[in-house]
XYZ file of C-alpha atoms in Angstrom:
697
model
C 110.587 93.163 111.590
C 108.360 95.976 110.109
C 105.401 93.982 108.807
C 104.063 96.957 106.833
C 107.022 97.228 104.584
C 108.058 93.545 104.382
C 106.989 92.153 100.917
C 104.782 89.062 100.935
C 107.049 87.617 98.282
C 109.566 86.844 101.155
C 107.279 84.763 103.217
C 107.730 80.981 103.286
C 105.365 79.342 100.794
C 104.752 82.472 98.705
C 107.475 83.428 96.238
C 107.271 85.974 93.201
C 104.509 84.230 91.224
C 102.177 83.916 93.980
C 102.977 87.239 95.368
C 101.866 88.702 92.056
C 98.610 86.797 92.139
C 97.950 87.880 95.642
C 98.578 91.548 94.782
C 96.242 91.511 91.748
C 93.443 89.453 93.139
C 93.514 90.164 96.916
C 95.412 93.553 97.136
C 97.894 91.674 99.427
C 101.304 93.289 99.200
C 102.945 93.245 102.394
C 102.951 90.860 105.657
C 100.540 93.299 107.313
C 98.113 93.106 104.353
C 97.960 89.343 104.847
C 97.648 89.523 108.631
C 94.799 91.932 108.119
C 93.154 89.650 105.609
C 90.591 88.103 107.880
C 88.431 85.124 107.542
C 84.842 85.438 106.312
C 83.524 82.407 108.434
C 84.607 79.542 110.524
C 83.675 75.951 110.529
C 83.826 73.650 113.585
C 86.087 70.705 112.702
C 86.064 69.256 116.276
C 83.707 66.401 115.176
C 84.236 63.333 113.027
C 81.276 61.869 111.102
C 80.509 58.305 109.625
C 80.033 58.224 105.934
C 76.507 56.666 106.854
C 75.590 59.868 108.699
C 75.979 62.241 105.739
C 73.057 64.027 104.292
C 72.654 66.900 101.857
C 71.820 69.508 104.419
C 75.281 69.405 105.912
C 77.411 72.341 104.831
C 80.769 70.572 105.718
C 81.785 67.194 106.917
C 84.994 65.540 108.320
C 85.637 61.827 107.991
C 88.560 59.581 108.764
C 89.653 56.617 106.592
C 91.732 55.549 103.658
C 91.716 55.823 99.702
C 91.180 52.328 98.179
C 91.578 53.308 94.464
C 91.921 56.174 91.894
C 90.132 56.301 88.542
C 90.248 58.941 85.744
C 86.946 59.419 84.070
C 85.996 61.366 80.866
C 88.072 63.305 78.418
C 89.058 66.864 77.614
C 87.345 69.403 79.705
C 85.147 66.725 81.291
C 88.091 64.836 82.504
C 88.135 64.147 86.259
C 89.801 62.109 89.003
C 87.569 59.865 91.316
C 89.068 58.402 94.521
C 87.129 55.806 96.463
C 87.364 56.694 100.204
C 86.214 54.390 102.966
C 85.838 54.797 106.741
C 85.880 50.932 107.113
C 82.074 50.492 106.649
C 81.001 52.743 103.802
C 82.419 54.389 100.886
C 82.260 57.959 99.256
C 83.661 59.453 96.126
C 86.245 62.271 96.336
C 86.439 64.201 92.917
C 88.946 66.521 91.382
C 88.476 68.472 88.035
C 92.107 70.150 88.368
C 95.528 69.191 89.620
C 94.960 65.440 88.861
C 98.658 64.760 88.677
C 99.271 66.616 91.963
C 96.600 64.652 93.814
C 97.804 61.142 92.625
C 101.467 62.107 93.484
C 100.711 63.401 96.946
C 97.975 61.015 98.302
C 98.610 57.201 98.429
C 96.195 54.254 98.496
C 95.929 52.455 101.758
C 97.249 55.225 103.943
C 94.959 56.918 106.634
C 93.753 60.432 106.040
C 91.371 63.026 107.293
C 89.105 64.275 104.590
C 87.179 67.562 104.969
C 84.702 69.164 102.538
C 81.214 69.958 101.258
C 79.091 66.806 100.481
C 77.059 66.966 97.262
C 74.329 64.674 96.447
C 74.874 62.841 93.201
C 72.253 60.307 92.278
C 71.554 58.352 95.321
C 74.940 58.842 96.859
C 77.291 61.743 97.959
C 80.708 62.808 96.712
C 83.053 65.590 97.919
C 84.576 67.852 95.309
C 88.213 69.039 95.834
C 88.329 68.116 99.612
C 90.974 69.208 102.061
C 93.077 66.002 102.833
C 95.448 65.830 105.731
C 97.568 62.816 107.024
C 95.879 61.219 110.228
C 98.961 62.086 112.271
C 98.152 65.818 111.690
C 94.739 65.454 113.414
C 95.658 67.439 116.548
C 96.587 70.461 114.296
C 93.887 70.361 111.718
C 90.879 68.927 113.454
C 90.975 71.196 116.351
C 88.017 73.373 116.699
C 87.083 76.430 114.596
C 88.737 76.373 110.919
C 88.791 79.765 109.166
C 87.763 80.360 105.697
C 89.260 83.005 103.615
C 87.881 84.698 100.402
C 89.515 83.539 97.191
C 88.852 84.100 93.544
C 89.026 81.695 90.610
C 92.591 82.966 89.518
C 93.758 82.266 93.112
C 92.298 78.716 93.276
C 93.836 77.946 89.745
C 97.275 78.973 91.166
C 96.352 76.698 94.307
C 95.985 79.602 96.639
C 93.034 78.128 98.379
C 91.500 79.057 101.760
C 93.671 76.323 103.122
C 96.813 77.851 101.545
C 96.107 81.242 103.017
C 95.516 79.580 106.419
C 98.970 78.094 106.002
C 100.549 81.334 104.976
C 99.011 82.837 108.181
C 100.558 80.135 110.227
C 103.988 80.854 108.578
C 103.693 84.575 109.046
C 102.727 84.354 112.792
C 105.480 81.845 113.410
C 107.937 84.178 111.711
C 106.899 87.170 114.125
C 106.806 84.796 117.026
C 103.041 85.157 117.149
C 103.599 88.803 118.520
C 102.525 92.064 116.874
C 102.930 95.649 118.076
C 100.097 96.867 120.200
C 97.711 99.261 118.382
C 96.276 100.965 121.383
C 97.995 102.915 124.119
C 97.995 101.443 127.642
C 95.653 104.071 129.079
C 92.998 103.143 126.579
C 93.438 99.335 126.929
C 93.100 99.634 130.819
C 89.591 101.273 130.210
C 88.656 99.002 127.415
C 89.370 95.761 129.129
C 89.858 94.036 125.822
C 92.377 91.358 124.824
C 95.830 92.588 123.425
C 96.350 93.019 119.833
C 98.627 89.949 119.598
C 96.097 87.688 121.370
C 93.322 89.046 119.100
C 95.281 88.451 115.926
C 96.254 84.954 117.145
C 92.566 84.017 117.798
C 91.122 85.571 114.668
C 93.164 83.296 112.510
C 93.495 80.322 114.850
C 90.767 80.433 117.454
C 91.302 78.684 120.674
C 87.602 78.715 121.442
C 84.343 80.251 120.438
C 84.592 82.713 123.329
C 88.168 83.625 122.371
C 87.077 84.171 118.786
C 84.292 86.485 119.796
C 86.624 88.573 122.022
C 89.212 88.760 119.180
C 86.473 89.941 116.690
C 85.336 92.571 119.227
C 88.835 94.007 119.557
C 89.703 94.045 115.908
C 86.434 95.672 115.049
C 86.853 98.263 117.711
C 90.393 98.996 116.536
C 89.201 99.504 112.922
C 86.266 101.678 113.763
C 88.046 103.637 116.448
C 90.873 104.633 114.046
C 88.315 105.719 111.292
C 86.392 107.932 113.831
C 89.615 109.355 115.282
C 90.530 110.256 111.891
C 87.154 111.813 110.941
C 86.726 113.560 114.129
C 90.397 115.040 114.121
C 89.914 116.209 110.601
C 86.600 117.855 111.494
C 88.150 119.503 114.637
C 91.013 120.795 112.370
C 88.646 122.269 109.899
C 86.474 124.035 112.466
C 89.396 125.617 114.257
C 91.681 126.355 111.397
C 89.538 127.232 108.504
C 87.934 130.516 108.788
C 84.560 130.800 107.026
C 82.991 133.618 105.136
C 80.694 135.564 107.664
C 77.322 136.224 106.427
C 76.300 138.835 109.132
C 72.891 139.752 107.930
C 69.623 138.328 106.599
C 68.943 141.098 104.037
C 66.412 142.173 101.499
C 66.485 139.448 99.035
C 65.866 136.710 101.566
C 63.105 138.798 103.454
C 61.369 139.765 100.253
C 61.202 136.154 98.952
C 60.238 134.933 102.419
C 57.266 137.467 102.877
C 56.140 137.874 99.217
C 56.953 134.875 97.189
C 57.304 131.793 99.315
C 54.673 129.434 97.809
C 53.540 127.672 100.993
C 54.299 127.723 104.733
C 57.528 126.046 105.495
C 57.441 122.963 107.685
C 58.781 122.897 111.251
C 61.727 120.662 109.858
C 62.637 123.064 107.091
C 62.581 126.119 109.417
C 64.854 124.179 111.995
C 67.429 123.533 109.067
C 67.381 127.064 107.775
C 68.029 128.211 111.334
C 71.068 125.711 111.516
C 72.402 127.017 108.251
C 71.997 130.617 109.325
C 73.799 129.912 112.482
C 76.697 128.210 110.540
C 77.060 130.923 108.165
C 77.123 133.701 110.682
C 79.663 131.805 113.044
C 82.913 132.634 111.270
C 83.595 128.935 110.596
C 83.081 127.411 107.109
C 79.742 125.394 107.022
C 80.117 121.970 105.897
C 76.563 120.465 106.232
C 74.925 117.299 104.826
C 71.184 117.993 104.280
C 69.226 114.591 104.469
C 65.568 114.437 103.449
C 63.209 111.969 101.795
C 62.084 112.498 98.321
C 59.670 115.373 98.238
C 60.524 116.753 101.530
C 61.391 120.142 100.369
C 65.325 120.091 100.419
C 65.665 122.129 97.186
C 63.658 125.117 98.633
C 65.815 125.032 101.816
C 69.007 125.027 99.638
C 67.690 127.846 97.406
C 66.838 129.854 100.414
C 70.381 129.376 101.606
C 71.789 130.724 98.461
C 69.711 133.924 99.023
C 71.714 134.404 102.300
C 75.087 134.437 100.265
C 73.401 136.972 97.744
C 72.437 139.310 100.731
C 75.863 139.359 101.943
C 77.432 140.237 98.510
C 78.377 136.659 97.445
C 77.584 134.292 94.540
C 76.152 130.855 94.790
C 76.101 127.768 92.705
C 74.021 124.611 92.595
C 75.729 121.574 91.152
C 73.529 118.596 90.023
C 74.746 115.021 88.542
C 72.625 115.218 85.274
C 71.565 117.840 82.886
C 67.954 116.894 83.515
C 68.181 117.697 87.136
C 70.168 120.871 86.577
C 67.373 122.069 84.337
C 64.758 121.235 86.833
C 66.676 123.168 89.489
C 66.925 126.181 87.107
C 63.107 125.988 86.347
C 62.190 125.628 90.036
C 64.452 128.631 91.126
C 63.246 130.887 88.416
C 59.689 130.059 89.177
C 60.175 130.714 92.969
C 61.872 134.069 92.178
C 59.302 135.315 89.768
C 60.175 139.023 89.041
C 62.825 139.334 91.877
C 66.083 141.057 90.750
C 68.177 138.019 91.091
C 70.078 136.586 87.977
C 70.184 132.816 87.718
C 71.984 131.018 84.887
C 72.710 127.418 83.665
C 75.998 125.940 82.726
C 76.014 122.304 81.469
C 77.865 120.317 78.733
C 75.084 121.437 76.269
C 75.801 125.225 76.887
C 76.957 126.475 73.516
C 80.181 128.378 72.864
C 78.244 131.431 71.969
C 76.281 131.293 75.379
C 79.488 130.688 77.220
C 81.089 133.852 75.665
C 78.644 135.984 77.613
C 78.126 133.703 80.516
C 81.668 133.151 81.678
C 82.880 136.779 81.644
C 79.582 137.743 83.470
C 80.170 135.039 86.136
C 83.886 136.298 86.704
C 82.495 139.864 86.922
C 80.035 139.048 89.645
C 77.029 139.766 87.437
C 75.506 136.259 87.836
C 74.006 135.698 91.504
C 73.374 131.941 91.126
C 74.903 129.506 88.702
C 73.129 126.125 88.364
C 74.911 123.408 86.533
C 76.488 119.922 86.091
C 80.091 118.820 86.047
C 80.714 121.624 83.674
C 80.924 124.004 86.781
C 84.206 122.454 87.794
C 85.932 123.181 84.371
C 89.182 125.236 84.807
C 87.844 128.117 82.688
C 84.791 128.655 84.996
C 85.753 131.406 87.463
C 83.550 132.903 90.072
C 83.880 136.472 91.356
C 82.970 135.670 94.928
C 81.568 132.157 95.505
C 80.169 132.197 98.984
C 77.717 129.218 98.983
C 78.056 125.780 97.016
C 75.126 123.520 97.026
C 75.777 119.973 95.785
C 72.860 117.905 94.940
C 72.878 114.019 95.108
C 76.581 114.393 96.168
C 77.366 110.608 95.928
C 77.372 110.904 92.215
C 80.380 113.178 92.403
C 83.844 112.254 93.757
C 84.994 114.456 96.473
C 88.050 115.321 94.431
C 85.840 116.585 91.690
C 83.685 118.631 93.965
C 86.783 120.222 95.611
C 87.637 121.837 92.154
C 84.723 124.136 92.683
C 86.522 126.070 95.223
C 90.196 125.091 95.095
C 90.898 127.946 92.874
C 89.232 130.339 95.198
C 91.167 132.591 97.806
C 88.727 131.295 100.416
C 86.462 128.301 100.783
C 82.679 128.847 100.485
C 80.124 127.423 102.775
C 79.033 124.032 101.552
C 75.537 122.376 101.719
C 75.356 118.793 100.506
C 71.877 117.608 99.610
C 70.772 113.856 99.402
C 67.469 112.224 98.798
C 68.958 108.887 99.707
C 68.447 108.591 103.370
C 71.590 107.302 104.979
C 71.577 104.848 107.876
C 73.009 106.392 110.910
C 76.051 104.160 111.128
C 76.929 104.815 107.527
C 76.564 108.584 107.997
C 78.801 108.618 111.057
C 81.472 106.834 108.991
C 81.054 108.264 105.582
C 80.261 111.687 106.538
C 81.228 111.855 110.139
C 83.111 115.093 109.551
C 80.094 116.879 108.354
C 77.289 118.481 110.370
C 74.002 116.719 109.549
C 70.452 118.197 109.123
C 67.478 115.981 108.498
C 64.064 117.119 107.118
C 61.871 114.620 108.443
C 58.504 116.111 107.610
C 56.637 116.059 104.295
C 54.941 119.379 103.228
C 51.357 119.632 104.235
C 48.792 118.278 101.801
C 51.229 115.403 100.767
C 49.563 111.988 101.061
C 51.536 108.862 101.640
C 52.154 106.784 98.504
C 50.217 103.421 98.564
C 52.436 100.532 97.262
C 51.291 97.243 96.039
C 53.073 94.125 94.848
C 51.771 92.271 91.816
C 52.913 89.381 89.922
C 53.410 89.250 86.053
C 50.228 87.142 85.650
C 48.314 90.169 87.166
C 49.341 92.562 84.382
C 45.754 92.941 82.917
C 44.603 94.304 86.354
C 47.632 96.635 86.424
C 46.784 98.059 82.930
C 43.158 98.472 84.072
C 44.322 100.401 87.040
C 46.629 102.564 85.052
C 43.766 103.322 82.639
C 41.472 104.210 85.502
C 44.000 106.867 86.803
C 44.581 108.192 83.210
C 40.827 108.755 82.850
C 40.922 110.910 85.965
C 43.463 113.148 84.078
C 46.464 111.643 85.885
C 49.892 110.368 84.228
C 51.750 107.111 84.778
C 55.507 106.049 84.836
C 56.372 102.540 83.816
C 60.019 101.728 84.698
C 62.261 98.818 83.412
C 65.580 97.765 84.962
C 68.655 98.619 83.261
C 71.825 97.172 85.101
C 74.420 98.196 82.550
C 74.186 100.588 79.465
C 75.266 97.755 77.225
C 72.776 95.030 78.260
C 70.998 94.013 75.221
C 68.429 92.005 77.200
C 67.369 95.011 79.131
C 66.793 97.122 76.037
C 64.911 94.188 74.537
C 62.648 94.152 77.586
C 62.388 97.956 77.337
C 61.416 98.082 73.698
C 58.970 95.193 74.083
C 57.458 96.866 77.103
C 57.085 100.149 75.103
C 55.467 98.432 72.250
C 53.021 96.521 74.684
C 51.989 99.704 76.439
C 51.648 101.384 73.002
C 49.333 98.633 71.866
C 47.243 98.386 74.980
C 46.845 102.260 75.379
C 46.448 103.097 71.745
C 44.056 106.093 72.606
C 46.876 107.860 74.648
C 50.219 109.304 73.946
C 53.128 107.047 75.122
C 56.804 108.286 75.295
C 59.999 106.521 76.039
C 63.309 107.686 77.783
C 66.589 105.675 78.216
C 70.288 106.223 78.846
C 71.432 105.690 75.326
C 69.462 108.503 73.931
C 71.134 111.864 73.138
C 70.522 114.492 75.822
C 68.409 116.631 73.615
C 66.147 113.746 72.412
C 65.967 112.574 76.152
C 64.992 116.058 77.440
C 62.362 116.392 74.617
C 60.580 113.227 75.613
C 60.756 114.243 79.374
C 59.336 117.539 78.451
C 56.359 116.057 76.551
C 55.600 114.042 79.754
C 56.107 116.947 82.066
C 53.865 119.262 79.950
C 51.033 116.623 79.953
C 51.338 116.012 76.240
C 52.041 112.208 76.885
C 50.093 110.204 79.500
C 52.491 107.471 79.914
C 56.247 107.544 80.158
C 58.176 104.334 79.770
C 61.748 104.585 80.997
C 64.778 103.122 82.530
C 66.089 104.181 85.851
C 67.284 107.643 84.303
C 64.233 109.126 85.710
C 65.260 108.193 89.235
C 66.215 111.773 89.954
C 65.353 114.986 88.236
C 61.779 114.743 87.038
C 59.113 116.620 88.916
C 55.583 115.908 87.531
C 53.027 116.634 90.154
C 50.392 115.374 87.861
C 51.978 111.773 87.766
C 50.024 109.447 90.232
C 51.168 105.982 89.323
C 54.630 104.500 89.324
C 54.729 100.875 87.785
C 58.282 99.141 88.278
C 58.567 96.173 86.020
C 60.961 93.316 87.279
C 61.002 94.967 90.692
C 63.014 92.032 91.901
C 66.050 93.254 90.271
C 66.150 96.563 92.090
C 67.710 97.383 95.512
C 65.432 98.801 98.346
C 66.880 102.343 98.206
C 66.357 102.487 94.366
C 62.910 101.225 94.549
C 62.285 103.891 97.168
C 63.908 106.686 94.917
C 61.753 105.684 92.010
C 58.581 105.613 94.118
C 59.434 109.201 95.146
C 58.776 110.340 91.475
C 54.965 110.261 92.207
C 53.077 111.626 95.240
C 54.204 115.231 94.332
C 50.770 116.658 94.019
C 47.717 116.759 96.226
C 46.214 113.643 94.713
C 46.492 110.148 96.051
C 49.481 108.312 94.418
C 50.324 104.640 93.972
C 53.469 102.554 93.328
C 52.900 98.984 91.812
C 55.845 96.542 91.939
C 55.563 94.025 89.361
C 57.719 90.833 89.689
C 58.034 87.160 88.592
C 56.494 84.608 90.876
C 59.610 82.838 91.597
C 61.322 85.013 94.277
C 64.198 84.403 96.813
C 63.252 84.880 100.424
C 65.485 87.881 100.528
C 63.763 89.440 97.500
C 60.265 88.787 98.856
C 61.523 90.437 102.028
C 62.489 93.561 100.194
C 59.195 93.756 98.409
C 57.267 93.381 101.660
C 59.250 96.223 103.203
C 58.287 98.474 100.356
C 54.679 97.824 100.502
C 54.652 98.272 104.314
C 56.746 101.387 104.722
C 57.150 104.931 103.265
C 60.017 105.764 105.756
C 63.186 106.277 103.730
C 65.391 106.051 106.690
C 63.850 102.649 107.832
C 64.179 101.425 104.238
C 67.869 102.556 104.103
C 68.554 100.722 107.333
C 67.052 97.440 105.960
C 68.932 98.050 102.801
C 72.213 98.165 104.621
C 71.290 95.080 106.692
C 70.250 93.005 103.654
C 72.890 93.992 101.147
C 75.740 95.004 103.359
C 78.186 97.887 102.760
C 79.695 96.915 99.293
C 76.513 97.261 97.298
C 75.330 100.492 98.619
C 75.337 103.368 96.038
C 77.753 105.946 96.734
C 79.971 104.194 99.379
C 82.936 104.262 97.067
C 82.533 107.950 96.177
C 83.094 109.113 99.631
C 86.534 110.677 98.953
C 88.692 107.729 100.138
C 86.128 104.793 99.688
C 85.363 102.746 102.842
C 86.889 99.224 102.675
C 86.157 97.699 106.158
C 88.236 94.533 106.809
C 86.374 93.122 109.632
C 83.639 95.564 110.959
C 80.185 95.756 109.400
C 78.150 98.745 109.694
C 74.970 96.881 109.228
C 75.495 94.933 112.606
C 78.175 96.711 114.424
C 76.426 99.865 115.275
C 76.985 99.602 118.968
C 80.721 99.035 118.436
C 80.907 102.111 116.209
C 79.065 104.286 118.841
C 81.445 102.975 121.548
C 84.537 103.628 119.354
C 83.340 107.022 118.369
C 82.734 108.114 122.042
C 86.339 106.928 122.970
C 87.832 108.682 119.873
C 86.042 111.930 120.940
C 87.140 111.547 124.715
C 90.722 111.271 123.472
C 90.455 114.396 121.234
C 88.669 116.503 124.027
C 91.648 116.016 126.215
C 94.391 116.194 123.365
C 92.967 117.660 120.121
C 96.357 117.367 118.323
C 97.502 114.191 119.835
C 100.526 115.881 121.243
C 100.736 114.209 124.681
C 103.262 111.426 125.146
C 100.614 108.950 126.102
C 98.979 109.474 122.724
C 102.221 109.134 120.594
C 101.156 105.581 119.555
C 97.679 106.900 118.316
C 99.341 109.621 116.248
C 101.833 107.250 114.690
C 99.323 104.678 113.806
C 96.879 107.164 112.435
C 99.554 108.503 110.189
C 100.357 105.017 109.064
C 96.714 104.036 108.287
C 95.827 107.300 106.477
C 99.257 108.151 105.106
C 98.210 107.937 101.458
C 94.790 109.560 102.090
C 94.201 113.363 101.179
C 92.305 115.161 103.939
C 89.183 115.843 102.016
C 87.447 116.928 105.329
C 89.209 120.304 104.875
C 87.827 120.906 101.370
C 84.677 119.015 100.851
């Protein structure tokens, strides 16, 4: 039986209606999808409790006894079924809000049952809502060690597809395939790994024989998942390096040297010099460069990227720089023009706001090769935008673009340009190896000389007067201040209310100063005009939402006040903090929160006040929030949906899997040897619907 192609509808206990719900709610279509739907936790059901032992701290309990009576209480939506359940000494209530008829038909008074569920304190007693109930004769089957719990949604529960129902489906499926699944790793790898077989791992992940066997099963399945991801990434990278010829930049010429010797505003840091050497080596190698440039906010990535575009110009090619917002694109344009001063290099801007009249001149000049560097937004990937000879593409804050979008920049070219991807969001190593494992990575890990670390403080709402006094003191020194409010969704009225009220309050407290406001619902021109007022020093305070997270460079701003700081993730807090500290003066970030904070939130704010290291913060963010919430993880081309591995905790397994994948490819780059036939087939199966963006991103 081919479990990949067998529809879940044909599994005993599923059928068409349940199959439809499983597909919509859990993306389970085939037998294989169900088998690879792993439990998110396990509960030990080997112990039985007496009702008298129950207390509110117990996550789950298991008791033996019988139902003595049923009683329906309330009406309408408040209607519920209560069963009195006794273990012979004490009694506890079992409660159902749905499926009342089903319960009274299935369970009988006076018969012995095993009850399993979460106890809830109600008054001075406990009850169990929607418990699992099994006949006492099934004790050996259900009360046997570790019980898996599967993720379910409300719609699934309403259709009685509970965690227990999924467990039953897994049992039916494994029985149907005789508890055997095809091996996923070849014999030569398995003998080196000394791990359990795929069949044994699958059996123990769904029905663990012991804690030790469960651990071994998790290790094997995590390794499998990470190994094939790394094998795919490394094989794609190898293919790109070997098959795709890059444009050769044989020389460092007049434009680069003139800028370096006459116009460079300050001495490059050691890290900047190292990265420029790496880019120079790539572009002269004859292979297409595909490099990720990581660096904390303010580390000087833009200068390095700009200098890489000068290499292209020196070798007769054009360059482009694509930014996620018009504000950032304008900022890059202004920075580049300021750096070039009177050099004979033509730089232009193309965004959604570029007029038809401007485009009539700009687009023909671009196609004729008269424009050296084109800075822009998504507008750069429009079909009518044609370069004469694009040799270097710089992508800023790349996670804001899908890879498919980015590829449109050069898919119409005869050749693929060199690509430099910049990000100010430090990426944890395990995440970088998985999302960007086919890219070469450069890191700028030094701040330019003269930059002082930003001092970060946490204050509560009740300390607002002190915060205002501190702001006033900095403004009196001639500095400027950001005040940022959270905005989770553009339509959230509450956030706008908070922003408007905050703007009014700041305006009243600082009557003698100019206060401006920026938020996402403003028209671009209005937003840019307000930003410009602040950048020019015409306003002392900018009240904003997170639209200022990227794109504003105001060296005179020395204070960042973040309101409702508990509503932001660590990486976002760090990004916002990076808006200050861009001049020579001491800068400050003040995190303002309510007094009632969860332990996790308090930990987040403590990390911010104790560290300015973006990479350390990113690692903590991954550990605290996990993969799913990290910005950009679903924009990586194919998205990253791990079924069992966790990049926050499985870094060692990832390294191990990557080294095995690399060893395989070192000996057999195209997986052509007979011993690797299984790897080739499984790789094609797992990634058959994925476009190989590694070749074009």
